[in-house]
Coordinates of C-alpha atoms in Angstrom, one line a residue:
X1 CA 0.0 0.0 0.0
X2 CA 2.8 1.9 0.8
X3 CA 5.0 1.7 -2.0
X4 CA 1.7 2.5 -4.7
X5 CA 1.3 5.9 -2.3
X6 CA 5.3 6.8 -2.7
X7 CA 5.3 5.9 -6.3
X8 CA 6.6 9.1 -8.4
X9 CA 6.5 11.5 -5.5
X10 CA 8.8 14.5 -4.8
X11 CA 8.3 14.9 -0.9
X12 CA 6.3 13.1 1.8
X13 CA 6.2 14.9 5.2
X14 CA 6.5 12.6 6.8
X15 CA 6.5 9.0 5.9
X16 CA 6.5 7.9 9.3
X17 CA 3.2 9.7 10.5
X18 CA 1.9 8.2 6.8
X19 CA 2.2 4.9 8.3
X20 CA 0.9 5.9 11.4
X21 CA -2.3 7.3 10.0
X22 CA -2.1 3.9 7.7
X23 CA -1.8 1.7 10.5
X24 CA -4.4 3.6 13.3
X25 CA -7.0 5.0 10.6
X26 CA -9.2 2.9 8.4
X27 CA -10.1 5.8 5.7
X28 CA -8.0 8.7 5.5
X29 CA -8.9 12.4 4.4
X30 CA -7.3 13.2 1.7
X31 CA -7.4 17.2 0.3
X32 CA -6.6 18.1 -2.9
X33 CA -7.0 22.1 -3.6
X34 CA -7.5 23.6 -7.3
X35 CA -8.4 27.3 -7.7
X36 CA -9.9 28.4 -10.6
X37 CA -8.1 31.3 -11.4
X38 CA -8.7 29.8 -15.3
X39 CA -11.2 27.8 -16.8
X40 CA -9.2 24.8 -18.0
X41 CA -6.9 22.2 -15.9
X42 CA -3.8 20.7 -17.2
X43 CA -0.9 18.0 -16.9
X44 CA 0.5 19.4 -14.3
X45 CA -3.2 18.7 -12.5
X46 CA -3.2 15.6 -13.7
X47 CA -0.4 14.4 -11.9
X48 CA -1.9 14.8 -8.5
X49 CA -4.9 14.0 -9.8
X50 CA -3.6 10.8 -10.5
X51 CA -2.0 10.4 -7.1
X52 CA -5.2 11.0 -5.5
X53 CA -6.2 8.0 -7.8
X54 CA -4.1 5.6 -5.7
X55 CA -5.7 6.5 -2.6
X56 CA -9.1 6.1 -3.6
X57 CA -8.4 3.1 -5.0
X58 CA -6.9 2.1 -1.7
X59 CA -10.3 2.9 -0.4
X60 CA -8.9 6.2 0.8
X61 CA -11.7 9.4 1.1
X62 CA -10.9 12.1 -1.6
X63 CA -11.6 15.7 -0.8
X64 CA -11.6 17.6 -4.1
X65 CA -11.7 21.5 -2.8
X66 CA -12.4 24.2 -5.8
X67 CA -10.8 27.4 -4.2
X68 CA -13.5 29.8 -5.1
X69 CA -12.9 31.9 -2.3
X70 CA -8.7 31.8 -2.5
X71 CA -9.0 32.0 -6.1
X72 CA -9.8 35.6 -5.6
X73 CA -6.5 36.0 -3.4
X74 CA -4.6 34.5 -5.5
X75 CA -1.5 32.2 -4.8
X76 CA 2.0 33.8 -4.7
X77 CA 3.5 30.6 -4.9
X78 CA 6.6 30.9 -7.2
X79 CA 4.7 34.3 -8.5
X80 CA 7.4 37.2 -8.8
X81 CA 5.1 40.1 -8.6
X82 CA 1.5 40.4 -7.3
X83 CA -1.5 38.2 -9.3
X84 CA -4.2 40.2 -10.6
X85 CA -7.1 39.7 -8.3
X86 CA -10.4 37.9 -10.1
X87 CA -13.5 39.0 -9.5
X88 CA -16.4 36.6 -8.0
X89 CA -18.3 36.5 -11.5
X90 CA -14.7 35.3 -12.7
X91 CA -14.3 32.8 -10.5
X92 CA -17.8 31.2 -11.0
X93 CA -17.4 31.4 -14.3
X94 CA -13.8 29.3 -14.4
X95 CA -15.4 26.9 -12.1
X96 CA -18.4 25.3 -14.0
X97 CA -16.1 22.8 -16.1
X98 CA -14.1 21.7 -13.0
X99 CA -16.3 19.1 -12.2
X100 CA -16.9 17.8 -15.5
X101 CA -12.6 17.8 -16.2
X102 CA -12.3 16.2 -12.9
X103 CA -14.0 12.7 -13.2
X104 CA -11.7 12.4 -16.3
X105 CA -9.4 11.1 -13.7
X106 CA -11.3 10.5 -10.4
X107 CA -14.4 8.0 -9.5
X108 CA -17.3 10.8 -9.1
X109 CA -18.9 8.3 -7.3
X110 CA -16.1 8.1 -4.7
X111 CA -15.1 11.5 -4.7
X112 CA -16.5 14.5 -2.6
X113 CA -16.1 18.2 -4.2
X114 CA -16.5 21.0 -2.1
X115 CA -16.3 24.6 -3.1
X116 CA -14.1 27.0 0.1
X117 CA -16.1 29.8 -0.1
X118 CA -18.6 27.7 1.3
X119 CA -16.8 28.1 5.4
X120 CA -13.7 30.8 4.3
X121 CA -16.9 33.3 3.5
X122 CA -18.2 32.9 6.7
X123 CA -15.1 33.9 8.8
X124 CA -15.8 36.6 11.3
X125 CA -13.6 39.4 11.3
X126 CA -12.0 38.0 14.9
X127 CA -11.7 34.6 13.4
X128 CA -9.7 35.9 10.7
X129 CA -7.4 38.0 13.5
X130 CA -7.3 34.8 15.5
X131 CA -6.0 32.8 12.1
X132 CA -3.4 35.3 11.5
X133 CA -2.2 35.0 14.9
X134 CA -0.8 31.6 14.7
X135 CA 2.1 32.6 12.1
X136 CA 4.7 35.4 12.0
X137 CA 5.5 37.6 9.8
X138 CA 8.8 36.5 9.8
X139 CA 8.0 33.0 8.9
X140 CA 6.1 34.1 6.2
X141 CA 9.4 35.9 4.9
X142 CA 11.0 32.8 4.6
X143 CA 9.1 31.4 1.8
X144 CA 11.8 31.8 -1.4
X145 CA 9.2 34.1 -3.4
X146 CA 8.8 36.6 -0.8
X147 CA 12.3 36.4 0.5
X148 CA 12.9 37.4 -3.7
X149 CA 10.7 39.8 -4.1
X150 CA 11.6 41.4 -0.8
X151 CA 15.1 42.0 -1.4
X152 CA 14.5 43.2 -4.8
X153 CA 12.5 46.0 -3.1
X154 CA 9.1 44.3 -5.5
X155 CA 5.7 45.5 -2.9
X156 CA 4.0 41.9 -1.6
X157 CA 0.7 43.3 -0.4
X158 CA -1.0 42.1 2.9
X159 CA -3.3 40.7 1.2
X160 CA -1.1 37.6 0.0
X161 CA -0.2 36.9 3.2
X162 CA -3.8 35.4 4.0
X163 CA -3.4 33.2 1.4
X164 CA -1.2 30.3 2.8
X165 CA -3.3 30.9 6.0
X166 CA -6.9 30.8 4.2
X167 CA -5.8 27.6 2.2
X168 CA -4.3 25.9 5.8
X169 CA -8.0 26.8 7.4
X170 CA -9.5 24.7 4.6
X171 CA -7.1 21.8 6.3
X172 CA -8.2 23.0 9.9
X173 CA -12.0 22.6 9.0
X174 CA -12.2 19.2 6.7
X175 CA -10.1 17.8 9.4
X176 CA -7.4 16.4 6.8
X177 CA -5.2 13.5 6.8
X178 CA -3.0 14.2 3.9
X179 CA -2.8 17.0 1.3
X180 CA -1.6 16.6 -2.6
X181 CA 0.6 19.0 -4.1
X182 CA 2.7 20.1 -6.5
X183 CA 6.6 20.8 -4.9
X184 CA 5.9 24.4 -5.5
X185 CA 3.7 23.9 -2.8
X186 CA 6.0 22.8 0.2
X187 CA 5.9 26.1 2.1
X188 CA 2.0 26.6 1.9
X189 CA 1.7 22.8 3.2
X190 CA 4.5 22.8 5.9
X191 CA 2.8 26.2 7.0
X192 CA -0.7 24.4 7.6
X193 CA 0.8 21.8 9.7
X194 CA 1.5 24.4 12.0
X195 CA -1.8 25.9 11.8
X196 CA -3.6 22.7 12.8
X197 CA -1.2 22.3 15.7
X198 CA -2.5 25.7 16.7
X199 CA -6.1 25.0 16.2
X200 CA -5.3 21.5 18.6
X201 CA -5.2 19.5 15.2
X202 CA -3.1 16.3 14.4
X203 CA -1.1 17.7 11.9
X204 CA -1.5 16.3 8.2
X205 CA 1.1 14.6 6.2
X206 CA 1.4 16.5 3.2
X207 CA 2.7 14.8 -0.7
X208 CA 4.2 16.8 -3.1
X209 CA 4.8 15.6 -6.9
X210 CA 7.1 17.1 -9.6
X211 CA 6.2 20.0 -11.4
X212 CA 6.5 19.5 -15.1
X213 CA 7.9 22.3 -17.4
X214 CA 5.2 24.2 -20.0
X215 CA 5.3 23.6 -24.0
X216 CA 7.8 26.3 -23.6
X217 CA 10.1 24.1 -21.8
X218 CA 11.1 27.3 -19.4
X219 CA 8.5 28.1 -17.2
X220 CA 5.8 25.5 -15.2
X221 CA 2.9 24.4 -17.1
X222 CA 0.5 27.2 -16.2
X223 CA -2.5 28.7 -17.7
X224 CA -1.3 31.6 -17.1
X225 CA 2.0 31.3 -18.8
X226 CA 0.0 30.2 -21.8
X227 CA 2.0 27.1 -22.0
X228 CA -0.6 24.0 -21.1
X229 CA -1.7 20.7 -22.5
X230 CA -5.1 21.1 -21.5
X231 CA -8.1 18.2 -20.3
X232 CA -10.3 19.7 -22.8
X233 CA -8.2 20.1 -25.7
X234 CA -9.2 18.2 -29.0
X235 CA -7.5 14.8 -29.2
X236 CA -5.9 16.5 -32.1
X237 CA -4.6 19.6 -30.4
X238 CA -3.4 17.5 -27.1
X239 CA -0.9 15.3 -29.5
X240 CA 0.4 17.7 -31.6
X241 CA 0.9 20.1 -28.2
X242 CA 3.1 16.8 -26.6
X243 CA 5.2 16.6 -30.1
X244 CA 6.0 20.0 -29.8
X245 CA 7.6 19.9 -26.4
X246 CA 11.3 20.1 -26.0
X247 CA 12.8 16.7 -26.7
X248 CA 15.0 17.3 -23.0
X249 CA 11.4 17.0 -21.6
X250 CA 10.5 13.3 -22.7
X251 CA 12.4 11.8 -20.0
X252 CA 10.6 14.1 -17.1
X253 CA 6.9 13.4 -18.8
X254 CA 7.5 10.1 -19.2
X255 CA 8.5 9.4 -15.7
X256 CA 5.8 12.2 -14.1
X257 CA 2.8 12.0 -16.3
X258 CA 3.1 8.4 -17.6
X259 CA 4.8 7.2 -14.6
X260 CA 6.9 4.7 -17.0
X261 CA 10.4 4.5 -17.1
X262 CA 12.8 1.2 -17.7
X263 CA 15.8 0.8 -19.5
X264 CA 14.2 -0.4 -22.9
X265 CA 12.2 3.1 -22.6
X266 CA 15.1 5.3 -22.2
X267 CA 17.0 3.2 -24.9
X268 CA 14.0 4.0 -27.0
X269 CA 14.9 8.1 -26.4
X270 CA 18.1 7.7 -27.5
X271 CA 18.0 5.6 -30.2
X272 CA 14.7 6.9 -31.8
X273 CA 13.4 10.3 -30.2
X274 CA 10.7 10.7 -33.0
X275 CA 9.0 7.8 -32.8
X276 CA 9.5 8.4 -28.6
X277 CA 7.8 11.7 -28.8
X278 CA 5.2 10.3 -31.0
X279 CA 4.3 7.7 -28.1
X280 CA 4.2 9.9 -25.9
X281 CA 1.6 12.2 -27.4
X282 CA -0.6 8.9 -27.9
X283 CA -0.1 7.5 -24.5
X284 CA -1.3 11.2 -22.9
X285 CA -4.1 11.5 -25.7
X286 CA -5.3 8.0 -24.4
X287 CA -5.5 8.8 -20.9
X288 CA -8.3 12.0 -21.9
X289 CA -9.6 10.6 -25.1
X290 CA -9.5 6.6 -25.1
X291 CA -7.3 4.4 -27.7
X292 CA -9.4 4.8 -31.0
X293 CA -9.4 9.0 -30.7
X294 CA -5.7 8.8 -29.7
X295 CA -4.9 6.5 -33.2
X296 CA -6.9 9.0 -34.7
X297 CA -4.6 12.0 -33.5
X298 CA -1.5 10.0 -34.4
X299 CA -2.5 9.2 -38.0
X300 CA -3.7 13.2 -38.4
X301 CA -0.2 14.1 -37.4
X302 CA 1.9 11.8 -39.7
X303 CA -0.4 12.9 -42.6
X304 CA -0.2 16.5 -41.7
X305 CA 3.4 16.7 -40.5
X306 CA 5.1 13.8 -42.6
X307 CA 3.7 13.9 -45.3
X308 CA 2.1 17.1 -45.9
X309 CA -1.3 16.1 -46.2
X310 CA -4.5 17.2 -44.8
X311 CA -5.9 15.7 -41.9
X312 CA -8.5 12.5 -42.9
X313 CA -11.2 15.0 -41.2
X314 CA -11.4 18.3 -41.3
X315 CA -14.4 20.4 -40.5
X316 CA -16.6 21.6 -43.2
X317 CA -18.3 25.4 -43.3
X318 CA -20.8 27.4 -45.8
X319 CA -20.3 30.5 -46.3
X320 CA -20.9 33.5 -48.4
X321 CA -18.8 34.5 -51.6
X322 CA -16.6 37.7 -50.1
X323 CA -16.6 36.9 -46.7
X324 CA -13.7 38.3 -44.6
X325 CA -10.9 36.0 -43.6
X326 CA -10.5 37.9 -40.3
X327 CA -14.1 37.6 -40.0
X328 CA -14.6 34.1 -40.3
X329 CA -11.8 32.6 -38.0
X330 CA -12.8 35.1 -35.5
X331 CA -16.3 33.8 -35.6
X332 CA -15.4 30.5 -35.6
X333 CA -13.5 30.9 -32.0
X334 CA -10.3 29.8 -33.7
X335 CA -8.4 32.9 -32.3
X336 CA -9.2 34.9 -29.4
X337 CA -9.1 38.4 -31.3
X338 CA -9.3 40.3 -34.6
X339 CA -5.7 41.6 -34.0
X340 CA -4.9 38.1 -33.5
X341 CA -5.9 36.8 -36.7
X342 CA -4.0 39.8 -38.4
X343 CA -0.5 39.4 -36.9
X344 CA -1.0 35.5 -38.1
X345 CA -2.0 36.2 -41.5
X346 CA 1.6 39.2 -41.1
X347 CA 3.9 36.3 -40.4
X348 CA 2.6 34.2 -42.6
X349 CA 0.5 31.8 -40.7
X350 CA -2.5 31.3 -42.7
X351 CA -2.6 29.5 -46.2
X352 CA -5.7 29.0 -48.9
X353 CA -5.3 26.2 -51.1
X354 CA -1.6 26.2 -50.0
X355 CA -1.5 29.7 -50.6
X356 CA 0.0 31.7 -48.4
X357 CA -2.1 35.0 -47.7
X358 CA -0.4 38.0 -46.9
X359 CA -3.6 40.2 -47.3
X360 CA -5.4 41.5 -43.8
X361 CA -8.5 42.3 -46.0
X362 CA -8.3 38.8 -48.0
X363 CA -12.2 37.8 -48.9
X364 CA -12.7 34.2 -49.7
X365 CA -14.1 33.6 -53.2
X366 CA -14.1 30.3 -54.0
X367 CA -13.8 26.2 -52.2
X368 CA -10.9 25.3 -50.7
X369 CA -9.1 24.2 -47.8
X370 CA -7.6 27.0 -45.1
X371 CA -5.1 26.1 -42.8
X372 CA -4.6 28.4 -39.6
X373 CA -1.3 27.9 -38.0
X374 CA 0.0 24.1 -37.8
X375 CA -2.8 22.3 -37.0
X376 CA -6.2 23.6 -37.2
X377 CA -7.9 23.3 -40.9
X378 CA -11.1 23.7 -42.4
X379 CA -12.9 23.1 -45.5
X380 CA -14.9 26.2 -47.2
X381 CA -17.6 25.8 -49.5
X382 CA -19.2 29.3 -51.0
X383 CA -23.1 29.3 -50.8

């Protein structure tokens, strides 16, 4: 049981009290935290998602907590300025797909979500004093961001302060066990143990798993860096996201995300990093999308990629003889903006018919196929 919980961790503090808890306590508590500051999670969710996997199917009681309430905070974990705040109608709005993105990975039937607005909105004013008077400031200037931002003279408002504290409360009133994480989490989670103590608490053990670095192979997958492999992106979009990764990076998704790693795999890297990357993307386009979508994605890529084809499906649409180009792919959702679709079509990113068009103003006349970027395509037929 043991050895399935430690399996592709970073930190467990501590392993002894793990057992402890193991050995005394039939069902543990276990509290996983997720604010949506965006509307989409990602690998890097995944892989505690997956951890909290092999506890409930140890028999284990999962707590998933959607940080409604933090979310509007903001966590200043590895952040080296300020995060915009969200507003509430922001927050409720990221939220409504978490459920759905969630029992990708996770039994619904097994798994309890609970949303901390529901207990942090109801602190009184003295609770909230009270809370704050279990830390330092001092300790709080420990944490490597602050310490950073601190001596490069960058403001950290109050504000951000309450955040470790706010998310340890969600600890102090589930009453958890243990508490998944990503290792940029260690200070937040090593803080709450104290908080419980405060509160008269056992303190939890508390898990952390690797980060994994962003399709820019820089920064951690975020969101907000713009650089996730998203639940709900098309099968399509998810494998040709993998492939584009650095090929440094196959080594840490294979062991953190697919959790494989044996000699024949790494000999695999080495001798043949294509084909590697390529089973990569289909093992990770599996895991959201099932085998026969995954083959699917793989076959679209090779046709697109290798051998300059279009994809065996594209997307058909009718539309009217003179119809804008800008117009059309921003109506279609295919780019967030106007301006975006312009600076694509400047550096050349668009094509008609394998044309590429250079024109902002381009109207579509006649049937073809147009390709946006690497790998979206759609058929046009004029009305």
């Amino acid at each position: 049981m043991l050895d399935k919980i430690l399996e592709g961790i970073k930190d467990c503090v501590t392993k002894e009290e793990l057992e402890d808890k193991l050995k005394r306590k039939k069902i543990l508590k276990v509290k996983y935290g997720a604010d949506p500051s965006k509307p989409d999670l990602h690998l890097g969710h995944y892989i505690c998602l997956r951890k909290l996997k092999d506890f409930q199917e140890l028999g284990h009681r999962i707590i998933f907590v959607i940080g409604d309430f933090t979310a509007m905070i903001g966590d200043p974990s590895g952040r080296s300025k300020t995060r915009p705040r969200l507003s509430e109608e922001e927050v409720k709005e990221n939220s409504k797909t978490y459920m759905e993105q969630v029992f990708k990975i996770l039994d619904p039937e097994k798994t309890e979500i609970l949303f901390n607005s529901s207990w942090l909105s109801k602190l009184s004013t003295k609770e909230v004093i009270e809370l704050a008077a279990k830390y330092t400031v001092a300790r709080m200037l420990e944490r490597e961001d602050f310490k950073k931002r601190l001596s490069l003279s960058i403001p950290i408002s109050i504000h951000e302060f309450l955040y470790p504290l706010f998310q340890a409360y969600d600890s102090v009133y589930l009453q958890a066990d243990v508490e998944i994480g990503g290792e940029d989490q260690f200070f937040n989670f090593a803080l709450t143990r104290e908080i419980q103590k405060g509160f008269n608490q056992e303190p939890q053990v508390f898990i952390t798993v690797p980060l994994i670095e962003g399709l820019d192979g820089k920064l951690k997958m975020s969101k907000s860096y713009n650089n996730s492999i998203d639940f709900n992106d098309t099968h399509e979009d998810m494998f040709g996201k993998v492939m584009s990764i650095n090929d440094d990076l196959m080594i840490k998704y294979y062991k953190v995300v697919l959790r494989k790693w044996n000699k024949e795999i790494e000999n695999f890297i080495k001798e043949n990093p294509r084909d590697a990357k390529e089973n990569l993307a289909f093992e990770i386009v599996k895991i959201f999308h099932g085998e026969e979508k995954a083959k699917k994605a793989r076959e679209n890529f090779i046709k697109i990629f290798r051998k300059k084809e279009a994809p065996l499906e594209i997307p058909s649409f009718k539309i009217s003889r003179g119809k804008l180009l800008v117009d059309l792919i921003y109506e279609l959702n295919l780019l967030p903006s106007k301006s975006e679709v312009r600076r694509l079509i400047r550096q050349g990113g668009i094509k008609f018919d394998s044309e590429v068009i250079k024109d902002v103003n381009y109207k579509i006349l006649n049937n073809g196929i147009l390709k946006i970027g690497k790998r979206k395509f759609l058929k046009i037929e004029i009305l």
